[in-house]
PDB file of C-alpha atoms in Angstrom:
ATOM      1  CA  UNK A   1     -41.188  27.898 -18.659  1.00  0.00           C
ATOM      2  CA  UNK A   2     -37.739  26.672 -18.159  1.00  0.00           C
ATOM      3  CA  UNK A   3     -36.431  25.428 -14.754  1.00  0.00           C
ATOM      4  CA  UNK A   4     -33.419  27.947 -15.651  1.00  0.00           C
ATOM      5  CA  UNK A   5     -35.960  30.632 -16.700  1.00  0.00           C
ATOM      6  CA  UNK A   6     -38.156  30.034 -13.246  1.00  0.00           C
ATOM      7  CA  UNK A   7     -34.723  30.311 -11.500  1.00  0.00           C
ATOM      8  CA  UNK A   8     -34.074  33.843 -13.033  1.00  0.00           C
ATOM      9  CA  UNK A   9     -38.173  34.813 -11.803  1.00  0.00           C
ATOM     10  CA  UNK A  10     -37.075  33.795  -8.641  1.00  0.00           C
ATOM     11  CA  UNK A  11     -34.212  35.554  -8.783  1.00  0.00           C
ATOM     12  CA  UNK A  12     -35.845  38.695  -9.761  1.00  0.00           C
ATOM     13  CA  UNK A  13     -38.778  38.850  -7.475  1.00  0.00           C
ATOM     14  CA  UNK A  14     -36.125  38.266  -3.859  1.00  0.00           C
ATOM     15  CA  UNK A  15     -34.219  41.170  -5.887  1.00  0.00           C
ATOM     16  CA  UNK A  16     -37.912  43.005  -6.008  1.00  0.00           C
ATOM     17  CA  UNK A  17     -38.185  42.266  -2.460  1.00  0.00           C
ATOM     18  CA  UNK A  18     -35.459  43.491  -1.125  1.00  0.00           C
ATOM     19  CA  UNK A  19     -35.891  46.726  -2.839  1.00  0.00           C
ATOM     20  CA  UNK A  20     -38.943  47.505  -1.545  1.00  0.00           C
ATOM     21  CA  UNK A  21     -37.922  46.725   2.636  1.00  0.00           C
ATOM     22  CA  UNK A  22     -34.921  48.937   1.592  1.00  0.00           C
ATOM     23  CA  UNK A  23     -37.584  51.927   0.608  1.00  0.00           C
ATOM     24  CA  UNK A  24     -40.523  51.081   2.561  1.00  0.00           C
ATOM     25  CA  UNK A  25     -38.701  48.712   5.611  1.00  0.00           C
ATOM     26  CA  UNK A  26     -41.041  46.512   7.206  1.00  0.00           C
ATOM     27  CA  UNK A  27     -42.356  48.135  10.614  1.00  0.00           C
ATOM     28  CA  UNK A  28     -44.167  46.824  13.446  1.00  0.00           C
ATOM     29  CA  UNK A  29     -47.665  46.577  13.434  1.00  0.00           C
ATOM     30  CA  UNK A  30     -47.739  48.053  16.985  1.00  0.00           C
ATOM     31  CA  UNK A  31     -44.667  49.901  18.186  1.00  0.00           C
ATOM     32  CA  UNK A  32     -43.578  50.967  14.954  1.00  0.00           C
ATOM     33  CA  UNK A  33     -40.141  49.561  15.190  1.00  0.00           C
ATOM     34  CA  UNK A  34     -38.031  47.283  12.537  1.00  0.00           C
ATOM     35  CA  UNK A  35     -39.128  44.043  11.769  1.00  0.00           C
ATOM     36  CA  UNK A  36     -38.017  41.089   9.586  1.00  0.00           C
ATOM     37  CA  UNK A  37     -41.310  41.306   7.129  1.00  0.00           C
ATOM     38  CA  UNK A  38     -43.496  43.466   6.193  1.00  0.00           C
ATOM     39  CA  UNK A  39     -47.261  42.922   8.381  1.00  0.00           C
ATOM     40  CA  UNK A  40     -45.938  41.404  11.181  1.00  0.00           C
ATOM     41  CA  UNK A  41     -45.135  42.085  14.930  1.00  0.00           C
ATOM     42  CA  UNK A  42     -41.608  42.832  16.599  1.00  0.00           C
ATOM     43  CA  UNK A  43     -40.757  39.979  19.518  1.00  0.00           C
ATOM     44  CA  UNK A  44     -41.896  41.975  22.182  1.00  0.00           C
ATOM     45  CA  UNK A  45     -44.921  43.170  20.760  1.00  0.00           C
ATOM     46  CA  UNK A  46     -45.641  39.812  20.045  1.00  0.00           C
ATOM     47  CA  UNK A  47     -44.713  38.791  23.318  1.00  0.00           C
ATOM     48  CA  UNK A  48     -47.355  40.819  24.866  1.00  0.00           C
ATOM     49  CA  UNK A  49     -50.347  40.297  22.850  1.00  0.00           C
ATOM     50  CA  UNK A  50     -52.728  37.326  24.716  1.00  0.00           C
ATOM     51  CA  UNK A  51     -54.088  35.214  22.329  1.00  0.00           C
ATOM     52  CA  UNK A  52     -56.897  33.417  23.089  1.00  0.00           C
ATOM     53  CA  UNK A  53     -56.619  29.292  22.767  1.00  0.00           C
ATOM     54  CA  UNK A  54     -58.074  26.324  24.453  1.00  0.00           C
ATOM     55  CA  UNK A  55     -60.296  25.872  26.780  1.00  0.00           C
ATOM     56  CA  UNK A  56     -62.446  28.359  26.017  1.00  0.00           C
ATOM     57  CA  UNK A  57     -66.569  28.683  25.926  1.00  0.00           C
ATOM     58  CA  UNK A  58     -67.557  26.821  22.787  1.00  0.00           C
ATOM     59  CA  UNK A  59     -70.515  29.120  22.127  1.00  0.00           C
ATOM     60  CA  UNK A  60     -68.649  32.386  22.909  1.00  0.00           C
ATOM     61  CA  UNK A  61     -65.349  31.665  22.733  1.00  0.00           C
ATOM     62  CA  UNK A  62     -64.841  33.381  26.006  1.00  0.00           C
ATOM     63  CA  UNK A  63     -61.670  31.324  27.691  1.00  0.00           C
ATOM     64  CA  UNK A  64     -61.989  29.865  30.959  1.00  0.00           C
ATOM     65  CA  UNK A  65     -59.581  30.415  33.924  1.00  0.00           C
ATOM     66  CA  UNK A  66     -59.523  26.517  33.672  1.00  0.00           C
ATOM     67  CA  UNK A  67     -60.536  23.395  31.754  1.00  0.00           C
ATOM     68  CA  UNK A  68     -63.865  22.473  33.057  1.00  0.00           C
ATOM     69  CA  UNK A  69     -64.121  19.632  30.640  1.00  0.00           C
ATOM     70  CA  UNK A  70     -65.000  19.173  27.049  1.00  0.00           C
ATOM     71  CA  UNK A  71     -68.111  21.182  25.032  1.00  0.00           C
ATOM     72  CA  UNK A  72     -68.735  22.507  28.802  1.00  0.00           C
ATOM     73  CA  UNK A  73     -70.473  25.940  27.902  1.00  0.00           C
ATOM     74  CA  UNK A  74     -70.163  28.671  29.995  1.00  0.00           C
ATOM     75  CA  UNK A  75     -72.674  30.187  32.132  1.00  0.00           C
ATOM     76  CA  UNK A  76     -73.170  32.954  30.675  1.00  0.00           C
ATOM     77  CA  UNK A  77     -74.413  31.423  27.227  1.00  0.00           C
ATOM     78  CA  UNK A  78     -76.612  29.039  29.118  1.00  0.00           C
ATOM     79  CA  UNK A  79     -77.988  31.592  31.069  1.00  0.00           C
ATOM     80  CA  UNK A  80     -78.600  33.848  28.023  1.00  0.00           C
ATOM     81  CA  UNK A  81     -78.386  32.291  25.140  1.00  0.00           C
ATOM     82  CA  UNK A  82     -76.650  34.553  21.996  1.00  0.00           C
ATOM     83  CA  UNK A  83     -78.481  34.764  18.527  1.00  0.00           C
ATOM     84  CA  UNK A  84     -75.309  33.784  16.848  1.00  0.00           C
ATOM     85  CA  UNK A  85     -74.354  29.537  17.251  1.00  0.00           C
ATOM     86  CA  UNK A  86     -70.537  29.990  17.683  1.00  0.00           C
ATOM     87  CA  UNK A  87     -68.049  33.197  18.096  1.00  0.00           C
ATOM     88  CA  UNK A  88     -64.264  33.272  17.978  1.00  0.00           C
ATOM     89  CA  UNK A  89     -61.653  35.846  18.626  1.00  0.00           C
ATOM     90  CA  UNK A  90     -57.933  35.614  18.287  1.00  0.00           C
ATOM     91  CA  UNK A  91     -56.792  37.789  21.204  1.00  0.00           C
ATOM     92  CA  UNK A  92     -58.004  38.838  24.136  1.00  0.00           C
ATOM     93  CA  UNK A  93     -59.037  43.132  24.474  1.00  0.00           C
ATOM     94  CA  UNK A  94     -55.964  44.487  26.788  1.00  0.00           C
ATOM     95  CA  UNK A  95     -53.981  47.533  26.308  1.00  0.00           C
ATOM     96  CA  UNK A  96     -51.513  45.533  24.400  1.00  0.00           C
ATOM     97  CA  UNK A  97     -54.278  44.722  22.100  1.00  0.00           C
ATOM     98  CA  UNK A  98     -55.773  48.010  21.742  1.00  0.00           C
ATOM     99  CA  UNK A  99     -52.620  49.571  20.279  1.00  0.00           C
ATOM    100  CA  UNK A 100     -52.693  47.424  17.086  1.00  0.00           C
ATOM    101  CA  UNK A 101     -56.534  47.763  16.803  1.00  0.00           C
ATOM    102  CA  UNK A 102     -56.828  51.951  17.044  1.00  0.00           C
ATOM    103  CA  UNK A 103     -53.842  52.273  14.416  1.00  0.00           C
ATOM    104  CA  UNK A 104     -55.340  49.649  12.222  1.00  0.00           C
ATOM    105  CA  UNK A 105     -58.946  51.322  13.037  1.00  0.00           C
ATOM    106  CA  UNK A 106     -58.004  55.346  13.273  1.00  0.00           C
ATOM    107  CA  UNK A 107     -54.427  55.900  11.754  1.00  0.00           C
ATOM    108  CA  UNK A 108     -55.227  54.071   8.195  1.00  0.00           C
ATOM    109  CA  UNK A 109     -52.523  51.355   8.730  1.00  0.00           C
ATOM    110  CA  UNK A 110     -54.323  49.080   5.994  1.00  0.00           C
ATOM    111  CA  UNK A 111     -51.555  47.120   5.975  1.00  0.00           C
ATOM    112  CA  UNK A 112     -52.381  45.045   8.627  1.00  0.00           C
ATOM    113  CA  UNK A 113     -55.623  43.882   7.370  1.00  0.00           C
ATOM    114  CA  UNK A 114     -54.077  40.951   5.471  1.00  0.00           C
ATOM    115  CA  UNK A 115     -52.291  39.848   8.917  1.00  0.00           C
ATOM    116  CA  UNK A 116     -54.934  40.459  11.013  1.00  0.00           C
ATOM    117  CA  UNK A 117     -57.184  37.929   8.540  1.00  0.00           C
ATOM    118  CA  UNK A 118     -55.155  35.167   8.736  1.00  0.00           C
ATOM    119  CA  UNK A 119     -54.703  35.197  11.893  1.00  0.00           C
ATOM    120  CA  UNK A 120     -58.576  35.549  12.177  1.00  0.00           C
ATOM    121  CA  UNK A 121     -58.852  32.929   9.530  1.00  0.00           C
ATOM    122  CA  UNK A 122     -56.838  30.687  12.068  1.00  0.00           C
ATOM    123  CA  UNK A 123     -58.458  31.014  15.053  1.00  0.00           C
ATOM    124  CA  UNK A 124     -61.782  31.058  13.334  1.00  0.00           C
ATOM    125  CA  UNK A 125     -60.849  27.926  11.059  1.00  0.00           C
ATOM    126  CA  UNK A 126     -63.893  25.970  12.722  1.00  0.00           C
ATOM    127  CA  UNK A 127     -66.338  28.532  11.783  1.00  0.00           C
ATOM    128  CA  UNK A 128     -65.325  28.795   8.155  1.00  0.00           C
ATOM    129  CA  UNK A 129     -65.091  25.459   7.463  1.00  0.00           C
ATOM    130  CA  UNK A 130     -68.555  25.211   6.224  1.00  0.00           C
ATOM    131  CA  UNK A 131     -69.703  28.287   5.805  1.00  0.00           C
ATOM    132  CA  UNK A 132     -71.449  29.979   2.998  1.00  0.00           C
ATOM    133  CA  UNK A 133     -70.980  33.562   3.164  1.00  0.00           C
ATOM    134  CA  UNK A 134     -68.516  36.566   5.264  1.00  0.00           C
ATOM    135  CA  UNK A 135     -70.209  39.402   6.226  1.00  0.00           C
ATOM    136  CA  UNK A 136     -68.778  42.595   7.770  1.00  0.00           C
ATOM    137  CA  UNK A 137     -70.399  44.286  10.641  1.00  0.00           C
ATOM    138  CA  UNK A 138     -71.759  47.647   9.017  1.00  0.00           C
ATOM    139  CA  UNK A 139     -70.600  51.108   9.964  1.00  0.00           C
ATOM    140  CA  UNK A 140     -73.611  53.835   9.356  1.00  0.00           C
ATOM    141  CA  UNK A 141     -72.631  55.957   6.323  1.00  0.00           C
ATOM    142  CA  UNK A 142     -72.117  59.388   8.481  1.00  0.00           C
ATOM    143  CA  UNK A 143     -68.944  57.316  10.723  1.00  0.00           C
ATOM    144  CA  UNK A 144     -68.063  55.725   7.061  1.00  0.00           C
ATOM    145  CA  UNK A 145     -67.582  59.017   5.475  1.00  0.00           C
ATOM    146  CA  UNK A 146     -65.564  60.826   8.622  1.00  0.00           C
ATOM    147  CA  UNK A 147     -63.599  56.988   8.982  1.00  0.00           C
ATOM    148  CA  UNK A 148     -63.346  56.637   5.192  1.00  0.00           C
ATOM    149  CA  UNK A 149     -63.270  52.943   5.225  1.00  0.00           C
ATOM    150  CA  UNK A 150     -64.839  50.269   7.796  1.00  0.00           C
ATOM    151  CA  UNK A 151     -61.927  48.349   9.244  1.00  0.00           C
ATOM    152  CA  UNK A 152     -64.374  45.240   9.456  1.00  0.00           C
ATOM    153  CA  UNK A 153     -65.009  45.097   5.695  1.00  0.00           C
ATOM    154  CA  UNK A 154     -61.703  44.843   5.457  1.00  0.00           C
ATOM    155  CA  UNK A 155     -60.958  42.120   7.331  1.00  0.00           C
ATOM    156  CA  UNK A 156     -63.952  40.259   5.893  1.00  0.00           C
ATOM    157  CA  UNK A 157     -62.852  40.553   2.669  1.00  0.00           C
ATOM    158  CA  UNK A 158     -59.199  39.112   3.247  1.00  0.00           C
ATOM    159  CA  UNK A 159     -60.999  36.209   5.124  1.00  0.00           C
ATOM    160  CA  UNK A 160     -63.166  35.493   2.485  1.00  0.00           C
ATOM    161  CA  UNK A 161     -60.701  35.250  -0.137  1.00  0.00           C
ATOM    162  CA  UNK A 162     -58.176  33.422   2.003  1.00  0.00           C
ATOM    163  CA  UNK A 163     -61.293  30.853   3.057  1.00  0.00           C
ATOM    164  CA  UNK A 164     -62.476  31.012  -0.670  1.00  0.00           C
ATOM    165  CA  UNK A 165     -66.230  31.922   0.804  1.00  0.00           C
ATOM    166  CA  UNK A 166     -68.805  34.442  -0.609  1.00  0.00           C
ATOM    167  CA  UNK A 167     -68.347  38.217   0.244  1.00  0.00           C
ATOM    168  CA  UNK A 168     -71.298  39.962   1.144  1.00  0.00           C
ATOM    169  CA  UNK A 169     -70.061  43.036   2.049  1.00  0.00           C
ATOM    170  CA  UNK A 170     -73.765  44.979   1.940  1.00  0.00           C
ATOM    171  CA  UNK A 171     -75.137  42.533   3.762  1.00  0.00           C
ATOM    172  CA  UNK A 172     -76.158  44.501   6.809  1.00  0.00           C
ATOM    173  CA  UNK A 173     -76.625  48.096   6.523  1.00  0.00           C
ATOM    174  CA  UNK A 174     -76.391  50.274   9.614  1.00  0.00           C
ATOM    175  CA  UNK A 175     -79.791  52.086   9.276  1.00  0.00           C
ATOM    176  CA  UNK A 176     -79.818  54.036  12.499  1.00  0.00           C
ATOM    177  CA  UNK A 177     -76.716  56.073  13.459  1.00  0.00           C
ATOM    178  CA  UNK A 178     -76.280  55.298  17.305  1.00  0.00           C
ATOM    179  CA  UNK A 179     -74.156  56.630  19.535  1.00  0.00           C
ATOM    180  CA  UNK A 180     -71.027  55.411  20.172  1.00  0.00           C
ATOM    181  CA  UNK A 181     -70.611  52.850  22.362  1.00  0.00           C
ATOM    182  CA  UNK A 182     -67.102  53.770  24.470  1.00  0.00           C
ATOM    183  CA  UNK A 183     -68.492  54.136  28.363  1.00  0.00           C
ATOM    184  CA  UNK A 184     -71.623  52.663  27.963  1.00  0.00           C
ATOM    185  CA  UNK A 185     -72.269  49.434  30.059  1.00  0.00           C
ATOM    186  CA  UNK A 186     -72.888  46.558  28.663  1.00  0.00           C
ATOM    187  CA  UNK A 187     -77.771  47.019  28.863  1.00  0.00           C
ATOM    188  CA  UNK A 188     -77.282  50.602  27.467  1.00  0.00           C
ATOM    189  CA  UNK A 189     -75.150  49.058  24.359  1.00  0.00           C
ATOM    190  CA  UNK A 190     -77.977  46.862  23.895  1.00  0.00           C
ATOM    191  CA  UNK A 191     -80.636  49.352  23.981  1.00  0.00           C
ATOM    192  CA  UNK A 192     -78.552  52.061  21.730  1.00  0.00           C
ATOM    193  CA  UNK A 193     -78.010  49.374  18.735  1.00  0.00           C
ATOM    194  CA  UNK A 194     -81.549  47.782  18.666  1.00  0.00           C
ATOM    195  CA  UNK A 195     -82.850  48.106  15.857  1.00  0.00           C
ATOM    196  CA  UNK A 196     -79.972  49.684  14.074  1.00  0.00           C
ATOM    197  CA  UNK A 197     -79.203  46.648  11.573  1.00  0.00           C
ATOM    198  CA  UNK A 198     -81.383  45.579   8.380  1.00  0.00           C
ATOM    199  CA  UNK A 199     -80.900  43.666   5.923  1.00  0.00           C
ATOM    200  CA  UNK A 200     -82.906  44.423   2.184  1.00  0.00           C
ATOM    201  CA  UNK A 201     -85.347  42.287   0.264  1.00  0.00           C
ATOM    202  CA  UNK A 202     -82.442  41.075  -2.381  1.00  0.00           C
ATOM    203  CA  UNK A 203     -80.163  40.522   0.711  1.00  0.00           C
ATOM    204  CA  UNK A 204     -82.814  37.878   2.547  1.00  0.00           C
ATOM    205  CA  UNK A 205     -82.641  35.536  -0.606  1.00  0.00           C
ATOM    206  CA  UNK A 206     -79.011  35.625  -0.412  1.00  0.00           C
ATOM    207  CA  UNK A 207     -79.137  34.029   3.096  1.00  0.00           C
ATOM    208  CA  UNK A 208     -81.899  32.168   3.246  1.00  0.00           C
ATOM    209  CA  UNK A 209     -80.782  28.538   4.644  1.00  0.00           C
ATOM    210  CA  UNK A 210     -77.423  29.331   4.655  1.00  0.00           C
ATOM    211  CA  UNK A 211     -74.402  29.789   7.286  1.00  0.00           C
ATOM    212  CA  UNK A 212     -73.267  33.235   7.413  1.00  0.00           C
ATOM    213  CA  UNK A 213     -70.002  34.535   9.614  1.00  0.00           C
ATOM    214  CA  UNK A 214     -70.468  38.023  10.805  1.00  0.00           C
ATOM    215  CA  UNK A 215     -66.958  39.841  10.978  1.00  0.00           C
ATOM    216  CA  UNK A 216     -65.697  42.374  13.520  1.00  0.00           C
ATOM    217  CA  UNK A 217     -62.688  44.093  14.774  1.00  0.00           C
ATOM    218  CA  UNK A 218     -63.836  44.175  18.538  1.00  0.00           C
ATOM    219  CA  UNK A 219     -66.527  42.406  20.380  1.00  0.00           C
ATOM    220  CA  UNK A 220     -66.896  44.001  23.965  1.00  0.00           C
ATOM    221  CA  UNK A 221     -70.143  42.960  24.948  1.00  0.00           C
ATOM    222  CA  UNK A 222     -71.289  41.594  22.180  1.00  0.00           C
ATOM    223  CA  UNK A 223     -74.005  43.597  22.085  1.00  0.00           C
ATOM    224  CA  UNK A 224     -73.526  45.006  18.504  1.00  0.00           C
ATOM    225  CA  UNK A 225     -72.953  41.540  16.778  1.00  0.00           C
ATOM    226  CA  UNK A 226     -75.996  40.126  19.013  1.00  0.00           C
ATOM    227  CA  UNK A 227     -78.111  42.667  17.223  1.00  0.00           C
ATOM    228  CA  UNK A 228     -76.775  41.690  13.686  1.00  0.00           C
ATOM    229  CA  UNK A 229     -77.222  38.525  14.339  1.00  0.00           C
ATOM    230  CA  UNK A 230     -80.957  39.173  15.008  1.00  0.00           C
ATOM    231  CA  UNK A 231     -81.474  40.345  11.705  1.00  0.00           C
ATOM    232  CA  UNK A 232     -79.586  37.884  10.017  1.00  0.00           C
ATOM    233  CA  UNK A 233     -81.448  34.834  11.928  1.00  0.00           C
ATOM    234  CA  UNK A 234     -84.733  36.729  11.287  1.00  0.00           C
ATOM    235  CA  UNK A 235     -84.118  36.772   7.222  1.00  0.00           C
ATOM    236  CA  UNK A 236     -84.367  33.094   7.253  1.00  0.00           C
ATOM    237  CA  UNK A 237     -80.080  32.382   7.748  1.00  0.00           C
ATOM    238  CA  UNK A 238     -79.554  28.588   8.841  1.00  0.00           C
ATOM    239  CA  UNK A 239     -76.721  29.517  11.532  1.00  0.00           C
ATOM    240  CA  UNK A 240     -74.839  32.850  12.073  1.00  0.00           C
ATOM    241  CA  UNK A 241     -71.213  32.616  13.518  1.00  0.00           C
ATOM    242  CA  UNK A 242     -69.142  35.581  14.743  1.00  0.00           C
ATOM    243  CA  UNK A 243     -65.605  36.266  14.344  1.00  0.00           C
ATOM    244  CA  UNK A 244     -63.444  39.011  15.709  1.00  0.00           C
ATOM    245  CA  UNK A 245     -59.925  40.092  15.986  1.00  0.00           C
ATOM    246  CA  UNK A 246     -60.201  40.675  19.658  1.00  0.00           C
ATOM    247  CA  UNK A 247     -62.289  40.706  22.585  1.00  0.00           C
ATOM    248  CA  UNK A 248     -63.122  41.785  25.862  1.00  0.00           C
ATOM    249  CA  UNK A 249     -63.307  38.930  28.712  1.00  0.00           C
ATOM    250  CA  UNK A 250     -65.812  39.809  31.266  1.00  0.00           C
ATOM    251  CA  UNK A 251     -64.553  40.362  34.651  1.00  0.00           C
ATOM    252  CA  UNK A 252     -61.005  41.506  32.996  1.00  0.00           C
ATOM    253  CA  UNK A 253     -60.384  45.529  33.641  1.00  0.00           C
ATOM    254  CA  UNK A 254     -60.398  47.110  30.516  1.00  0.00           C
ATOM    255  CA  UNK A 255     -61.275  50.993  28.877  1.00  0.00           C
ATOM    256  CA  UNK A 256     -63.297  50.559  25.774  1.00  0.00           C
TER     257      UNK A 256
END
């Protein structure tokens, strides 16, 4: 193609553009106000959302109130070690946060999935470097069907392609449908997702001696990506990593 004929594509595609803002205008991912592009956030939306950077817990990725020093892990992982080697999240759970998540999560704004990955794809850069596959966290087919899609499939699937890793969307199935977690502290979420996850015979070859990145929209406890983990680790997986779009802090006051 010509550099003249490339100039005219060009051309044509910010003509393209600009049609489309003019009948579907770019809107804020959280307030629902203008914005300059489409899958974005307005400046004081932005403004409010905390996002999670350094220093922060390398195993959980929980930040610290300071910088106790490099690779220091937190208590809380030494104390109780997780299943999963390494976990990320790009913001921290507030109420700020929790406006983009339920209208990505109950009002079907699928829009923001590709925004939402990179900016998992970012903060979880580390993880993906060398991994193998991306794996959603599972929602049991009775929420699926009410839900109609699982937000975290979604997200795992624009992080895959963006990272250029294996999909395995069907990794994990959700073989128990448990209760939902909203209220419960953090020993009953454990107890009400044991045993929930499995993964099938042709699944265990696929990540046998391989790293696999678990994908969420929320980690609260972590009891729910704990349990996947589990099953992952136990069908013969080298290293499981977990990474979220947001998550809660302990000690921080939050409803979830």
């Amino acid at each position: 193609m010509t550099n003249a004929a490339l100039r005219v594509v060009s051309k044509l595609r910010r003509l393209a553009s600009r049609a489309a803002d003019i009948a579907l205008p770019p809107l804020c991912l959280s307030c629902g106000g203008g914005t300059g592009a489409h899958g974005a956030l307005c400046g004081p939306c932005w403004g409010a959302i905390e996002f999670i950077e350094k220093p922060y817990c390398p195993v959980t990725g929980v930040p610290f109130p300071f910088d106790p020093g490099e690779e220091i892990v937190s208590a809380a992982a030494l104390a109780s070690p997780p299943p999963y080697a390494k976990a990320r999240a790009v913001m921290r759970y507030t109420d700020a946060s929790a406006k983009i998540v339920m209208r990505f999560k109950y009002a079907d704004r699928m829009e923001a999935a590709p925004a939402f990955a990179r900016w998992m794809a970012r903060a979880g850069a580390e993880l993906l470097a060398d991994a193998d596959i991306v794996a959603p966290v599972p929602l049991h087919r009775s929420r699926l069907f009410s839900r109609r899609f699982n937000q975290s499939a979604e997200l795992a699937r624009h992080i895959a392609r963006a990272s250029r890793l294996r999909l395995a969307p069907e990794l994990l199935t959700r073989v128990r449908a448990t209760r939902p977690q909203v209220g419960l502290s953090g020993e009953a979420r454990r107890r009400n997702v044991a045993g929930a996850f499995r993964l099938g015979a042709a699944a265990r070859a696929t990540v046998e001696g391989r790293i696999v990145v678990l994908v969420d929209d929320v980690v609260t406890t972590g009891a729910t990506v704990e349990a996947c983990a589990r099953a992952v680790k136990a069908a013969g997986a080298a290293e499981v990593r977990v990474l979220c779009l947001a998550r809660v802090v302990p000690g921080e006051a939050v409803s979830i």
